[in-house]
């Protein structure tokens, strides 16, 4: 058995989920989800893949994007599309589905596709990170080469 222990100095942060090698995860050897209560009372979930912070998710606040680059993407999208426009997006890797959630909340006519090679990450978004199973976000759980119809060599 493989055991992981985590210690935090921040008393507002609680580890709420850990998946390790023992759980036979096919892509990542470890996934952690940490829950933090923010000063404004909101709950922020932090997704760590192989011990690296990947996403900051506030399930009930899709406008909270977490990283500056995501805020830049949102501004670029707003400069090019209005909220009623029809357009298509493809996210390579789902992580915490932060940008796809944002698009779904604010661009009702956007066609949103996520290519995520690890179905476990997708499932965690449903079971631990608050993504609705009724989402209009389409997820393709294949390597991108296969998702596009090409075989990898």
Short mmCIF file of C-alpha atoms in Angstrom, two decimals:
data_model
loop_
_atom_site.label_atom_id
_atom_site.label_comp_id
_atom_site.label_asym_id
_atom_site.label_seq_id
_atom_site.Cartn_x
_atom_site.Cartn_y
_atom_site.Cartn_z
CA UNK A 1 0.00 0.00 0.00
CA UNK A 2 1.09 3.53 -0.77
CA UNK A 3 0.27 6.15 1.87
CA UNK A 4 0.39 9.92 1.57
CA UNK A 5 0.39 12.34 4.48
CA UNK A 6 -0.16 16.06 4.21
CA UNK A 7 0.31 18.73 6.83
CA UNK A 8 -0.97 22.27 6.49
CA UNK A 9 -0.17 25.38 8.48
CA UNK A 10 -3.32 27.08 7.19
CA UNK A 11 -6.14 26.04 9.54
CA UNK A 12 -8.72 27.15 6.97
CA UNK A 13 -7.54 24.48 4.49
CA UNK A 14 -8.72 20.90 4.72
CA UNK A 15 -7.79 18.00 2.51
CA UNK A 16 -11.08 16.53 1.34
CA UNK A 17 -9.92 13.94 -1.17
CA UNK A 18 -6.78 11.97 -1.96
CA UNK A 19 -6.32 9.33 -4.60
CA UNK A 20 -2.98 7.51 -4.73
CA UNK A 21 -1.17 4.70 -6.56
CA UNK A 22 -3.09 2.15 -4.51
CA UNK A 23 -6.28 3.32 -6.23
CA UNK A 24 -4.90 2.31 -9.66
CA UNK A 25 -5.36 5.69 -11.30
CA UNK A 26 -4.30 5.24 -14.92
CA UNK A 27 -2.69 8.63 -15.67
CA UNK A 28 -1.81 10.49 -12.47
CA UNK A 29 -0.15 8.83 -9.53
CA UNK A 30 -1.81 11.20 -7.07
CA UNK A 31 -4.77 13.56 -7.07
CA UNK A 32 -5.61 15.82 -4.14
CA UNK A 33 -8.50 18.17 -3.64
CA UNK A 34 -8.13 20.76 -0.90
CA UNK A 35 -10.97 22.86 0.48
CA UNK A 36 -10.29 26.39 1.72
CA UNK A 37 -12.75 28.79 3.33
CA UNK A 38 -12.01 32.25 1.99
CA UNK A 39 -12.40 35.47 3.98
CA UNK A 40 -15.61 36.27 2.09
CA UNK A 41 -17.08 32.91 3.21
CA UNK A 42 -16.78 31.26 -0.21
CA UNK A 43 -15.40 27.75 -0.50
CA UNK A 44 -12.48 27.31 -2.87
CA UNK A 45 -11.42 23.87 -4.04
CA UNK A 46 -7.84 23.35 -5.17
CA UNK A 47 -7.14 20.50 -7.58
CA UNK A 48 -3.62 19.07 -7.41
CA UNK A 49 -2.48 16.56 -10.02
CA UNK A 50 0.74 14.74 -9.11
CA UNK A 51 1.25 17.28 -6.28
CA UNK A 52 1.12 20.30 -8.64
CA UNK A 53 -1.67 22.83 -8.24
CA UNK A 54 -3.69 22.63 -11.41
CA UNK A 55 -6.94 24.49 -10.75
CA UNK A 56 -8.73 26.69 -8.25
CA UNK A 57 -12.47 26.01 -8.41
CA UNK A 58 -15.36 27.83 -6.79
CA UNK A 59 -18.26 25.65 -7.96
CA UNK A 60 -20.97 28.27 -7.38
CA UNK A 61 -18.89 31.16 -8.76
CA UNK A 62 -17.88 30.40 -12.38
CA UNK A 63 -16.66 34.00 -12.82
CA UNK A 64 -13.86 33.30 -10.32
CA UNK A 65 -11.16 31.95 -12.61
CA UNK A 66 -8.21 31.47 -10.28
CA UNK A 67 -5.26 32.23 -12.55
CA UNK A 68 -4.37 35.48 -14.35
CA UNK A 69 -4.01 33.66 -17.70
CA UNK A 70 -7.63 32.47 -17.38
CA UNK A 71 -8.74 36.05 -16.75
CA UNK A 72 -6.83 37.11 -19.89
CA UNK A 73 -8.59 34.36 -21.90
CA UNK A 74 -11.94 35.59 -20.58
CA UNK A 75 -11.14 39.17 -21.63
CA UNK A 76 -10.01 38.06 -25.09
CA UNK A 77 -13.21 36.07 -25.53
CA UNK A 78 -15.29 39.07 -24.42
CA UNK A 79 -13.47 41.28 -26.96
CA UNK A 80 -14.32 38.88 -29.78
CA UNK A 81 -17.78 37.54 -28.88
CA UNK A 82 -20.90 38.80 -27.19
CA UNK A 83 -22.75 36.55 -24.78
CA UNK A 84 -25.32 35.51 -27.41
CA UNK A 85 -22.82 34.58 -30.14
CA UNK A 86 -22.41 31.02 -31.33
CA UNK A 87 -18.83 29.76 -31.33
CA UNK A 88 -16.91 26.58 -30.59
CA UNK A 89 -14.14 25.95 -28.08
CA UNK A 90 -11.78 23.06 -27.47
CA UNK A 91 -9.88 22.79 -24.19
CA UNK A 92 -6.91 20.45 -24.23
CA UNK A 93 -7.04 18.96 -20.75
CA UNK A 94 -9.91 19.48 -18.36
CA UNK A 95 -8.28 19.91 -14.97
CA UNK A 96 -10.91 21.61 -12.83
CA UNK A 97 -12.93 22.63 -15.92
CA UNK A 98 -12.57 26.27 -14.84
CA UNK A 99 -12.70 27.92 -18.28
CA UNK A 100 -15.34 25.53 -19.65
CA UNK A 101 -17.54 26.30 -16.60
CA UNK A 102 -17.03 30.01 -17.20
CA UNK A 103 -17.99 29.68 -20.86
CA UNK A 104 -21.06 27.63 -20.02
CA UNK A 105 -22.23 30.22 -17.46
CA UNK A 106 -21.69 33.33 -19.59
CA UNK A 107 -21.90 32.21 -23.24
CA UNK A 108 -25.11 30.21 -23.58
CA UNK A 109 -24.65 29.47 -27.29
CA UNK A 110 -21.00 28.39 -27.13
CA UNK A 111 -20.24 24.79 -28.06
CA UNK A 112 -17.73 23.68 -25.42
CA UNK A 113 -15.59 20.56 -25.82
CA UNK A 114 -12.91 19.29 -23.45
CA UNK A 115 -10.36 16.67 -24.44
CA UNK A 116 -9.26 15.03 -21.17
CA UNK A 117 -7.13 11.88 -21.40
CA UNK A 118 -7.96 10.77 -17.85
CA UNK A 119 -11.60 9.82 -17.27
CA UNK A 120 -10.83 9.89 -13.53
CA UNK A 121 -10.25 13.65 -13.69
CA UNK A 122 -13.59 14.09 -15.46
CA UNK A 123 -15.37 11.96 -12.86
CA UNK A 124 -13.82 13.95 -10.00
CA UNK A 125 -15.25 17.11 -11.52
CA UNK A 126 -18.70 15.55 -11.21
CA UNK A 127 -18.29 13.95 -7.80
CA UNK A 128 -15.96 16.34 -5.92
CA UNK A 129 -15.70 19.65 -7.81
CA UNK A 130 -19.38 20.41 -8.34
CA UNK A 131 -19.67 20.07 -12.13
CA UNK A 132 -23.25 19.09 -12.98
CA UNK A 133 -23.76 15.88 -14.91
CA UNK A 134 -26.33 17.87 -16.89
CA UNK A 135 -23.63 20.22 -18.15
CA UNK A 136 -23.61 21.08 -21.84
CA UNK A 137 -19.80 20.72 -21.79
CA UNK A 138 -18.90 17.77 -23.99
CA UNK A 139 -15.95 15.74 -22.73
CA UNK A 140 -13.89 13.43 -24.91
CA UNK A 141 -11.84 11.08 -22.74
CA UNK A 142 -9.17 10.15 -25.29
CA UNK A 143 -5.71 11.29 -26.20
CA UNK A 144 -6.01 14.25 -28.55
CA UNK A 145 -4.51 12.34 -31.48
CA UNK A 146 -7.28 9.77 -31.16
CA UNK A 147 -9.94 12.36 -30.39
CA UNK A 148 -9.24 13.95 -33.75
CA UNK A 149 -9.42 10.61 -35.55
CA UNK A 150 -5.65 10.18 -36.06
CA UNK A 151 -3.82 7.25 -34.58
CA UNK A 152 -0.67 8.00 -32.61
CA UNK A 153 2.52 6.27 -33.68
#
